[in-house]
PDB file of C-alpha atoms in Angstrom:
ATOM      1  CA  UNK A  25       0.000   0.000   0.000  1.00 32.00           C
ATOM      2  CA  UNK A  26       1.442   3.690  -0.896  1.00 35.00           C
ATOM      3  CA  UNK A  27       2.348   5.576   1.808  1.00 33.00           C
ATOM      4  CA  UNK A  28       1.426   9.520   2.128  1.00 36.00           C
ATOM      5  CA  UNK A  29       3.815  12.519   1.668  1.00 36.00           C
ATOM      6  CA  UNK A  30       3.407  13.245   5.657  1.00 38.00           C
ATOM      7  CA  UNK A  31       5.315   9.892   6.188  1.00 35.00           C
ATOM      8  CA  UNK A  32       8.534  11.650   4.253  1.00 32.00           C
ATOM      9  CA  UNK A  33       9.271   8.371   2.405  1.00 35.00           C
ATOM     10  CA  UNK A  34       9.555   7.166  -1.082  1.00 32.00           C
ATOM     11  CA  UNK A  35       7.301   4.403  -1.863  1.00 34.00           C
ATOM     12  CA  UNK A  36       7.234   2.397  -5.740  1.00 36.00           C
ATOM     13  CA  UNK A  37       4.668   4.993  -6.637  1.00 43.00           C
ATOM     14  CA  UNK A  38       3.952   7.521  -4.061  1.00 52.00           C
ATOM     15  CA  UNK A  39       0.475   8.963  -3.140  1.00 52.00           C
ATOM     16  CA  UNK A  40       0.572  12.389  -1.781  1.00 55.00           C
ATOM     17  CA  UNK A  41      -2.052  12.598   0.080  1.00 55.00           C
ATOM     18  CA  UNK A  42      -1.230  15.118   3.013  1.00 52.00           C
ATOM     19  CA  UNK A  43      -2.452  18.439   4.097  1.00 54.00           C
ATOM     20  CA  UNK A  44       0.767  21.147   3.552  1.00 53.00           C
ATOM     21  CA  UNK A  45      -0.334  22.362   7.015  1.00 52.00           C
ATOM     22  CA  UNK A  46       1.052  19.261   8.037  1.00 50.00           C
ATOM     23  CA  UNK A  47       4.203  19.097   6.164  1.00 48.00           C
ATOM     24  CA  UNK A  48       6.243  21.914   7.912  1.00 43.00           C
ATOM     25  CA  UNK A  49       9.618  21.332   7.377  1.00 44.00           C
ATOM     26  CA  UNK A  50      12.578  21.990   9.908  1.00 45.00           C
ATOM     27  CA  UNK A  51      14.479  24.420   8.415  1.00 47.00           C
ATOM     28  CA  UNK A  52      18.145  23.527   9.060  1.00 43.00           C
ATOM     29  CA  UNK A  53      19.735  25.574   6.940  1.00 47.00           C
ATOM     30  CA  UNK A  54      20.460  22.707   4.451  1.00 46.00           C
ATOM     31  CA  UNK A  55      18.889  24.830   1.760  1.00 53.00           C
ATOM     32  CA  UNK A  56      19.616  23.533  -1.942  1.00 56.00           C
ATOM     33  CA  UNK A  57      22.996  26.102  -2.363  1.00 45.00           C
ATOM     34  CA  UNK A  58      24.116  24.701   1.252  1.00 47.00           C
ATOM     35  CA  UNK A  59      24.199  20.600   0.328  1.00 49.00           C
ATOM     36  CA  UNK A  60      27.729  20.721  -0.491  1.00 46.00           C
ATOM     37  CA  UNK A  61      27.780  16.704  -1.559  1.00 62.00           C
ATOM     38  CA  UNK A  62      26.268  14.625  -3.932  1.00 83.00           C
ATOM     39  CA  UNK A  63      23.537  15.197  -6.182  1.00 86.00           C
ATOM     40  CA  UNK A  64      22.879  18.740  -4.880  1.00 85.00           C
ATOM     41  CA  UNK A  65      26.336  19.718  -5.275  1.00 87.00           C
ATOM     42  CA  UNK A  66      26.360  18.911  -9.382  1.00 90.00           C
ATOM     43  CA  UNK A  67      22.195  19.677 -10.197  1.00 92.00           C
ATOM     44  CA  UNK A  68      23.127  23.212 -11.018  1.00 93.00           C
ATOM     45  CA  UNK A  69      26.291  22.418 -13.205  1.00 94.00           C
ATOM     46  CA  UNK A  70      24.318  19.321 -14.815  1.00 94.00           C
ATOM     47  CA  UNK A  71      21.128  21.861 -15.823  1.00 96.00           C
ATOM     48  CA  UNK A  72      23.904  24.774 -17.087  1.00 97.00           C
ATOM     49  CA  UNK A  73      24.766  21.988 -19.688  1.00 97.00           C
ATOM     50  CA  UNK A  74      21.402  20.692 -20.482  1.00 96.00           C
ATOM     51  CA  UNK A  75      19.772  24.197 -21.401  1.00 97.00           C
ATOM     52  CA  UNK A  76      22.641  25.453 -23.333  1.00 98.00           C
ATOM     53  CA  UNK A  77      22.089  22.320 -25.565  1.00 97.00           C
ATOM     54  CA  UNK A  78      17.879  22.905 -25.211  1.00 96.00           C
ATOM     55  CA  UNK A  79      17.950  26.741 -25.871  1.00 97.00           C
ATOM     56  CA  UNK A  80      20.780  25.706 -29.031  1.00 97.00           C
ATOM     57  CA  UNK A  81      17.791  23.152 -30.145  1.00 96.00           C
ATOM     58  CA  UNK A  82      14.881  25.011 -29.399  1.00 96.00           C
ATOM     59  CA  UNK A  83      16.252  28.576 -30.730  1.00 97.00           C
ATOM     60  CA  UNK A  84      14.180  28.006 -34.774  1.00 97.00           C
ATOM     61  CA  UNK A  85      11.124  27.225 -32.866  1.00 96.00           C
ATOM     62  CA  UNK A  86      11.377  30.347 -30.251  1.00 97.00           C
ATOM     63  CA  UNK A  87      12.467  32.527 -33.260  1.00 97.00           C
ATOM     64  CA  UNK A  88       8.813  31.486 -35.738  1.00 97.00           C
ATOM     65  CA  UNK A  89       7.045  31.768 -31.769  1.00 97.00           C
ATOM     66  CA  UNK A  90       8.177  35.217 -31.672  1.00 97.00           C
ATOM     67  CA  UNK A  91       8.083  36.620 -35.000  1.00 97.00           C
ATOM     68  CA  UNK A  92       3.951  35.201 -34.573  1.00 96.00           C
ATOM     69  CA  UNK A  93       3.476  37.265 -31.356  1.00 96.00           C
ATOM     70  CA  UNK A  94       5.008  40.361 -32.914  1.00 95.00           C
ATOM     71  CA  UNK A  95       3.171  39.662 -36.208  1.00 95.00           C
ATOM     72  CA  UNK A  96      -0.228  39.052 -34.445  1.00 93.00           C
ATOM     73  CA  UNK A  97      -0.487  41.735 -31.529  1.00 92.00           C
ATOM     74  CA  UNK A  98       0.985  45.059 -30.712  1.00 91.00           C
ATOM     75  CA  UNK A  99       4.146  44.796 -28.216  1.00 92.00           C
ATOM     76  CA  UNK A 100       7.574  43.429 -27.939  1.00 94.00           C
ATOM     77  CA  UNK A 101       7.956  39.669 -28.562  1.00 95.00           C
ATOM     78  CA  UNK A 102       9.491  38.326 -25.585  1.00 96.00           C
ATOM     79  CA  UNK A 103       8.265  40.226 -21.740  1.00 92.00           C
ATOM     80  CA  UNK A 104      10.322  40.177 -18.835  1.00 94.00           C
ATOM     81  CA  UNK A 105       8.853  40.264 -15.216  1.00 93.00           C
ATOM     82  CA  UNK A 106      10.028  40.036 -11.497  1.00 96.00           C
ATOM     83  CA  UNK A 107       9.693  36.373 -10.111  1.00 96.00           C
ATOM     84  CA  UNK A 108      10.962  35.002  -6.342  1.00 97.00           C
ATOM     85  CA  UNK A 109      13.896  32.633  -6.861  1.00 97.00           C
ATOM     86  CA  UNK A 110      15.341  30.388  -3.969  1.00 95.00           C
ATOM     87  CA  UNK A 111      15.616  32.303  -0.503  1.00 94.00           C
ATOM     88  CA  UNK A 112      13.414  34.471  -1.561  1.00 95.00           C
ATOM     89  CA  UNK A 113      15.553  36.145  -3.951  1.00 96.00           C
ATOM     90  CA  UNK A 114      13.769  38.297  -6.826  1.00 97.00           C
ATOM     91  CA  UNK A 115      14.966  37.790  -9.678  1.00 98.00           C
ATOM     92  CA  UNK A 116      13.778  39.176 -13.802  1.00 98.00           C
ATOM     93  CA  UNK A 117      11.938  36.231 -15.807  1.00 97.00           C
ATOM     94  CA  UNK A 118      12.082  35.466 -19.699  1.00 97.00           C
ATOM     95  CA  UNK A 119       9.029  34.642 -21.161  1.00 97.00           C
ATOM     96  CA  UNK A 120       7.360  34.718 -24.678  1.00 97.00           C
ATOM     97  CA  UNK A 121       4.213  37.119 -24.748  1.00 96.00           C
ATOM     98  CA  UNK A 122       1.344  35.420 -24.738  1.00 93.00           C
ATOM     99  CA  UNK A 123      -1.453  38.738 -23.511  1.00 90.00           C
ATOM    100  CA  UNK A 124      -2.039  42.143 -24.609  1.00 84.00           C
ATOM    101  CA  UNK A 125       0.166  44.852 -24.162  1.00 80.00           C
ATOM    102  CA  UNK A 126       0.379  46.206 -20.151  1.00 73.00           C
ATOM    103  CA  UNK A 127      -1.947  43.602 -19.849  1.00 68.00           C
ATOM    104  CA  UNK A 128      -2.308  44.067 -15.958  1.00 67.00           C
ATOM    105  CA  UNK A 129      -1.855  47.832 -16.051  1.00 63.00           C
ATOM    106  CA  UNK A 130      -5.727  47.633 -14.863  1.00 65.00           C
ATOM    107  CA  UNK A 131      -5.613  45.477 -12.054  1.00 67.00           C
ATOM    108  CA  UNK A 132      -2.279  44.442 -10.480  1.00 66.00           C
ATOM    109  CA  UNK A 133      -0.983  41.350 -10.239  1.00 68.00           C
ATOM    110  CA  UNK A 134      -3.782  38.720 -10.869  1.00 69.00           C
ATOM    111  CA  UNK A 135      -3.815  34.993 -11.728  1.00 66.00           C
ATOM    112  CA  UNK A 136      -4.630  34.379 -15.512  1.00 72.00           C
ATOM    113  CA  UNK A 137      -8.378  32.491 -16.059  1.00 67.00           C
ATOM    114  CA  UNK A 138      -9.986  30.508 -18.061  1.00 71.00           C
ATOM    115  CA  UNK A 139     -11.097  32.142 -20.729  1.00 72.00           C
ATOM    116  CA  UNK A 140      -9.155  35.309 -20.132  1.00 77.00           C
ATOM    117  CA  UNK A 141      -9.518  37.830 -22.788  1.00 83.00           C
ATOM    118  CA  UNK A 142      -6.224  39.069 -22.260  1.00 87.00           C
ATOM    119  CA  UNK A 143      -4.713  36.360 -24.111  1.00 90.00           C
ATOM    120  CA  UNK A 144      -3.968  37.118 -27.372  1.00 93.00           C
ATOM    121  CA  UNK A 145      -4.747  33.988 -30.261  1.00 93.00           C
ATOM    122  CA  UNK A 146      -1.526  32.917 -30.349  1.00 95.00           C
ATOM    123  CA  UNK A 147      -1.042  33.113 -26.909  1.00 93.00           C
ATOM    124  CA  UNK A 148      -3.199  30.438 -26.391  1.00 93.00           C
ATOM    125  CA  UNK A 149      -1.398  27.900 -28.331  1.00 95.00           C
ATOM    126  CA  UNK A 150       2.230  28.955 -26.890  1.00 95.00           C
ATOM    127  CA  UNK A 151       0.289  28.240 -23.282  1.00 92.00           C
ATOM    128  CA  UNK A 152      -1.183  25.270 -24.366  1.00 90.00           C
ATOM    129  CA  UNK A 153       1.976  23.408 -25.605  1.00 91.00           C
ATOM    130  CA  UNK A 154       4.228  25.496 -22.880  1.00 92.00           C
ATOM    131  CA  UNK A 155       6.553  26.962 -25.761  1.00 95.00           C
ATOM    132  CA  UNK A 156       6.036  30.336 -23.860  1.00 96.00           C
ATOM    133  CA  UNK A 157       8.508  28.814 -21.499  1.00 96.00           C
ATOM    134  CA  UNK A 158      11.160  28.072 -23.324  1.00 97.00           C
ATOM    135  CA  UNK A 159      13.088  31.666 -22.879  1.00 97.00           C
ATOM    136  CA  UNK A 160      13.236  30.608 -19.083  1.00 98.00           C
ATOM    137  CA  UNK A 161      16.171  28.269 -20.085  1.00 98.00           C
ATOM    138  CA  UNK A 162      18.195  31.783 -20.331  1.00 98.00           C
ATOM    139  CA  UNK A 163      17.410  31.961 -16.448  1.00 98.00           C
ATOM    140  CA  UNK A 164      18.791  28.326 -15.571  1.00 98.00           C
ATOM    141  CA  UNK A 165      21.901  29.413 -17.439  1.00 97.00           C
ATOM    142  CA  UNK A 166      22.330  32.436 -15.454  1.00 96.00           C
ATOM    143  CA  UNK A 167      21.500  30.300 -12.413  1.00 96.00           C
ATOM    144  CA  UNK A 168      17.963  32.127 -10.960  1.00 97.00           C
ATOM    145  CA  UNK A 169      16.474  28.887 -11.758  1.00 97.00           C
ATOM    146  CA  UNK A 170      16.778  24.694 -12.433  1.00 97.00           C
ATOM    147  CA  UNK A 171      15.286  22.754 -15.073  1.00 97.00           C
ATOM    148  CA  UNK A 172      12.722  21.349 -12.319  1.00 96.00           C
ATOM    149  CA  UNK A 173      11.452  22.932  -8.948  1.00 96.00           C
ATOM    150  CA  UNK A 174       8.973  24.838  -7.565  1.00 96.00           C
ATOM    151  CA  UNK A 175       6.952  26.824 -10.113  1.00 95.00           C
ATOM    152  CA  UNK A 176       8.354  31.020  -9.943  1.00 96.00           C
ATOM    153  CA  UNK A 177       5.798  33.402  -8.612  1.00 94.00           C
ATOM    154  CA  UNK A 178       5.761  36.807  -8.821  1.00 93.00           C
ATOM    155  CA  UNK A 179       6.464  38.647  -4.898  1.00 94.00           C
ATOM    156  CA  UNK A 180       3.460  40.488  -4.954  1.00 92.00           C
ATOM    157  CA  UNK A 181       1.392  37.136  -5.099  1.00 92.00           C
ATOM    158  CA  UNK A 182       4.166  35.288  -3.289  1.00 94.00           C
ATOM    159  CA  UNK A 183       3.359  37.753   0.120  1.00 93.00           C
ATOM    160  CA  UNK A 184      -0.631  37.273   0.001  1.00 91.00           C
ATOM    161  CA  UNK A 185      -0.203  33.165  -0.270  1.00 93.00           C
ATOM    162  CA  UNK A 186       2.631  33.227   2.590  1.00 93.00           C
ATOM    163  CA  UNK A 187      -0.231  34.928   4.977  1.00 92.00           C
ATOM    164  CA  UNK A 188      -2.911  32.752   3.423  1.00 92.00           C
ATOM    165  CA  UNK A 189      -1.495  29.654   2.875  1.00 91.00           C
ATOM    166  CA  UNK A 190       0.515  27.157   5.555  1.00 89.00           C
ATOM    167  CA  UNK A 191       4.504  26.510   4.848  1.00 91.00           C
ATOM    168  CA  UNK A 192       4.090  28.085   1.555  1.00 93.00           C
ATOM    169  CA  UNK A 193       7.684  30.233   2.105  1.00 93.00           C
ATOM    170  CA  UNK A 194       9.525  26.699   2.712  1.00 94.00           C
ATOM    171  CA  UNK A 195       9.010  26.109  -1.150  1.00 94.00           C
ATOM    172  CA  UNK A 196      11.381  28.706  -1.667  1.00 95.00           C
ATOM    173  CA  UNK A 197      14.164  26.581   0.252  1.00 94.00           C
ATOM    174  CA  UNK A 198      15.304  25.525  -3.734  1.00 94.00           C
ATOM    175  CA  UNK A 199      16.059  27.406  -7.069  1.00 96.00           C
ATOM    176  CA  UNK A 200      12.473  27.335  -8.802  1.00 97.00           C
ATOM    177  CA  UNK A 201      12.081  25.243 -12.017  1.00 97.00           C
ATOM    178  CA  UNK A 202      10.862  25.241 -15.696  1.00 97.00           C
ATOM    179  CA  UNK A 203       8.846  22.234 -15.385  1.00 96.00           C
ATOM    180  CA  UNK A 204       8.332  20.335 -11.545  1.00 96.00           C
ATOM    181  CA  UNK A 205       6.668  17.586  -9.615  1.00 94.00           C
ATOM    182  CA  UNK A 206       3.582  20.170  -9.201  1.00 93.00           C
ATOM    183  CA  UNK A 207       3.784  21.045 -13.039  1.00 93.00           C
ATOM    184  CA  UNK A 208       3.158  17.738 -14.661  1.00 93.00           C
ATOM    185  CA  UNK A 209       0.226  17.082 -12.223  1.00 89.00           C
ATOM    186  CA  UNK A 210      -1.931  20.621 -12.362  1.00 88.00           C
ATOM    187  CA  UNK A 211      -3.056  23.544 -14.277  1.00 83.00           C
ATOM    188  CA  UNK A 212      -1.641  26.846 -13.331  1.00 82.00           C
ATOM    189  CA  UNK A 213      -3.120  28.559 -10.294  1.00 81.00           C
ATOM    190  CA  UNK A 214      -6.073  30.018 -10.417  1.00 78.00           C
ATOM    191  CA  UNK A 215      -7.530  29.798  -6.510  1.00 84.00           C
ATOM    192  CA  UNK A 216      -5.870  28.512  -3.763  1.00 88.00           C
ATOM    193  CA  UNK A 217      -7.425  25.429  -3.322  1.00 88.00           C
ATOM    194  CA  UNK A 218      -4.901  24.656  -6.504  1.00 88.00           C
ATOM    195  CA  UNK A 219      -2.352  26.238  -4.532  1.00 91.00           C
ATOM    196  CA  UNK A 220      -2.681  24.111  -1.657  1.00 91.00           C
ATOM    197  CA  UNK A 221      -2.657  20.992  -4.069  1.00 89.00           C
ATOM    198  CA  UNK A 222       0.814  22.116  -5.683  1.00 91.00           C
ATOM    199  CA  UNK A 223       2.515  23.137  -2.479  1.00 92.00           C
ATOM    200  CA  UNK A 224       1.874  18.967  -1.189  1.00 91.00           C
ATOM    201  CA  UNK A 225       3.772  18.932  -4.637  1.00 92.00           C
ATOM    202  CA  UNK A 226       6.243  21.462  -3.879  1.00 94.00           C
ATOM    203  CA  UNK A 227       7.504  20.455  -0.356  1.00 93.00           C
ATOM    204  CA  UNK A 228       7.728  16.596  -1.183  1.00 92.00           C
ATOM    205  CA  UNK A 229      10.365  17.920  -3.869  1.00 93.00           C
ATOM    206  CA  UNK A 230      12.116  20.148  -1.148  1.00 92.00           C
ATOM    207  CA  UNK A 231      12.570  17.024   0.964  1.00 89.00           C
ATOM    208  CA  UNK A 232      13.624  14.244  -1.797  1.00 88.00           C
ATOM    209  CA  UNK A 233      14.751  15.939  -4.860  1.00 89.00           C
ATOM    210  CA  UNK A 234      17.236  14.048  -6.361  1.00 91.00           C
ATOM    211  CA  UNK A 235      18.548  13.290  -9.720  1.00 93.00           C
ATOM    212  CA  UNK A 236      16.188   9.827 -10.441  1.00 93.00           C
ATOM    213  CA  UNK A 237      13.281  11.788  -9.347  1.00 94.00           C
ATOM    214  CA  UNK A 238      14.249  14.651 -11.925  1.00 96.00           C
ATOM    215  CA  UNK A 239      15.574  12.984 -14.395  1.00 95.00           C
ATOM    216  CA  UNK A 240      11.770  11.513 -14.508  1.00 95.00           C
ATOM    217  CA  UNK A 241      10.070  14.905 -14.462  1.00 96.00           C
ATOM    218  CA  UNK A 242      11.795  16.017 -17.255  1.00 96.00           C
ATOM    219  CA  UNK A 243      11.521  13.044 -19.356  1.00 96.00           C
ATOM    220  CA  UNK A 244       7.462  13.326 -18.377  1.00 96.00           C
ATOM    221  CA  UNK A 245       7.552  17.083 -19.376  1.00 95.00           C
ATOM    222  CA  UNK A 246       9.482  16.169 -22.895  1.00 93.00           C
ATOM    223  CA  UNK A 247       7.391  13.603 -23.503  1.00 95.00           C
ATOM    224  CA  UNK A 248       4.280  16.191 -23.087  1.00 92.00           C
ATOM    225  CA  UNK A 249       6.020  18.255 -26.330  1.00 88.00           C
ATOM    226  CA  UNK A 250       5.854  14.961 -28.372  1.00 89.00           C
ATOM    227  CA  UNK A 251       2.428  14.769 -27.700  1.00 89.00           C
ATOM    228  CA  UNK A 252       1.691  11.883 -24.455  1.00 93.00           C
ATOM    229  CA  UNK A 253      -0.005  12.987 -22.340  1.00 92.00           C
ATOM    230  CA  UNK A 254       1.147  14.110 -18.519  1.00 91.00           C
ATOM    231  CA  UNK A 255      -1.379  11.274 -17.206  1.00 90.00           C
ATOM    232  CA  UNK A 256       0.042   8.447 -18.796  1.00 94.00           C
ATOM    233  CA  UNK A 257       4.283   9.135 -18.925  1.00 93.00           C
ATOM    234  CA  UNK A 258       3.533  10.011 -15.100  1.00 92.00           C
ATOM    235  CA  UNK A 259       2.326   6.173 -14.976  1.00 91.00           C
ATOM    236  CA  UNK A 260       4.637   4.594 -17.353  1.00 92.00           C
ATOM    237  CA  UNK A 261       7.823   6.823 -15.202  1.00 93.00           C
ATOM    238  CA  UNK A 262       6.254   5.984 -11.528  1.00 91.00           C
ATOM    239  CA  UNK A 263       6.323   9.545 -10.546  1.00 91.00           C
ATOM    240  CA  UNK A 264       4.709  10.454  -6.967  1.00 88.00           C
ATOM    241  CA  UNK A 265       1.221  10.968  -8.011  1.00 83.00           C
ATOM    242  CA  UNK A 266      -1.063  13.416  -6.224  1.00 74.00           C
ATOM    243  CA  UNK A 267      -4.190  12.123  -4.754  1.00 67.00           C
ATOM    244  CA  UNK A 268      -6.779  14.505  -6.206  1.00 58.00           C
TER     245      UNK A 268
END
């Protein structure tokens, strides 16, 4: 039988299952830069490598994305915003644009919805496949973030959920990622019931990261761009699975 995240172990297929009110981590100061030994000691080196070769690979397809974005809406291809990086650190995200123009010039920082009339055609599809993210591999070769963590949030947003939300700040105890444990299981967030769900995510990958355990989350997350879906490569690579 599976065990639950709240044990802290790592079962054939793991079902998280526990509250992140529960899950409060001692912090001990072993924070991702402090692990001077094994796998912890070589992830940021390892990912420096991989998304030089990525953003080499994946530069025609970000180059037709953002010749479409400037083609199909007013504003600069690619938009840059303030994220929180590990420790709490802000740092400036690269992103293709997928809204309008000062899209949040209006309201402040605010979760995209469904639906949101903000985003612009082609938007859509870059959000749908995830090819908006690709830029970010410039920020895991400047080191602000890994291939796989915790998914970057903006500080405005990152201050209401540490007051609303249980143990959300211990997330931030590792670099954040491209793609993560929470990614290949849920949508973005749009509430915080979903934010609740990812930070179960989140914190399991705080206490057991480790290069098997990435090494699958990327492989699920590639797999997603050649068209399987996230349900079934989570399966077929025995990733912890959330208990929804």
């Amino acid at each position: 039988m599976s065990e639950s995240l709240s044990d802290l172990h790592l079962p054939v297929i793991p079902i998280l299952t526990a509250d992140p009110r529960s899950l409060l981590l001692p912090d001990t100061g072993e924070h991702e830069a402090s692990r001077p030994q094994g796998y912890a000691a070589h992830k940021p080196w390892v990912e420096v490598v991989v998304a030089a070769l990525l953003l080499v690979l994946s530069a025609p397809v970000v180059l037709v994305a953002a010749v479409l974005v400037k083609l199909t809406s007013r504003g600069p291809a690619f938009y840059t915003q303030v994220r929180v990086g590990r420790d709490g650190r802000p740092y400036t995200i690269y992103k293709l644009r997928t809204m309008v123009e000062d899209s949040e010039a209006g309201t402040g920082a605010v979760w995209s919805q469904a639906g949101d009339p903000r985003v612009t055609p082609i938007g859509r599809f870059l959000r749908a496949t995830h090819l908006d993210e690709l830029p970010q591999l410039v920020n895991v070769l400047m080191g602000d973030m890994g291939l796989s963590g915790p998914r970057p949030e903006r500080p405005e947003i990152v201050e209401r959920l540490k007051a609303k939300v249980p143990n959300y700040a211990a997330r931030l105890r590792v670099r954040p990622g491209i793609t993560g444990l929470a990614q290949v299981q849920l949508p973005p967030d749009v509430d915080l019931a979903g934010v609740r769900k990812k930070l179960v995510c989140d914190l399991y990958y705080v206490e057991h990261f480790g290069a098997w355990l990435d090494v699958r989350i990327l492989v699920c997350t590639g797999l997603f761009f050649l068209g399987i879906p996230l349900a079934v490569s989570r399966r077929l690579l025995r990733i912890p699975e959330l208990l929804r």
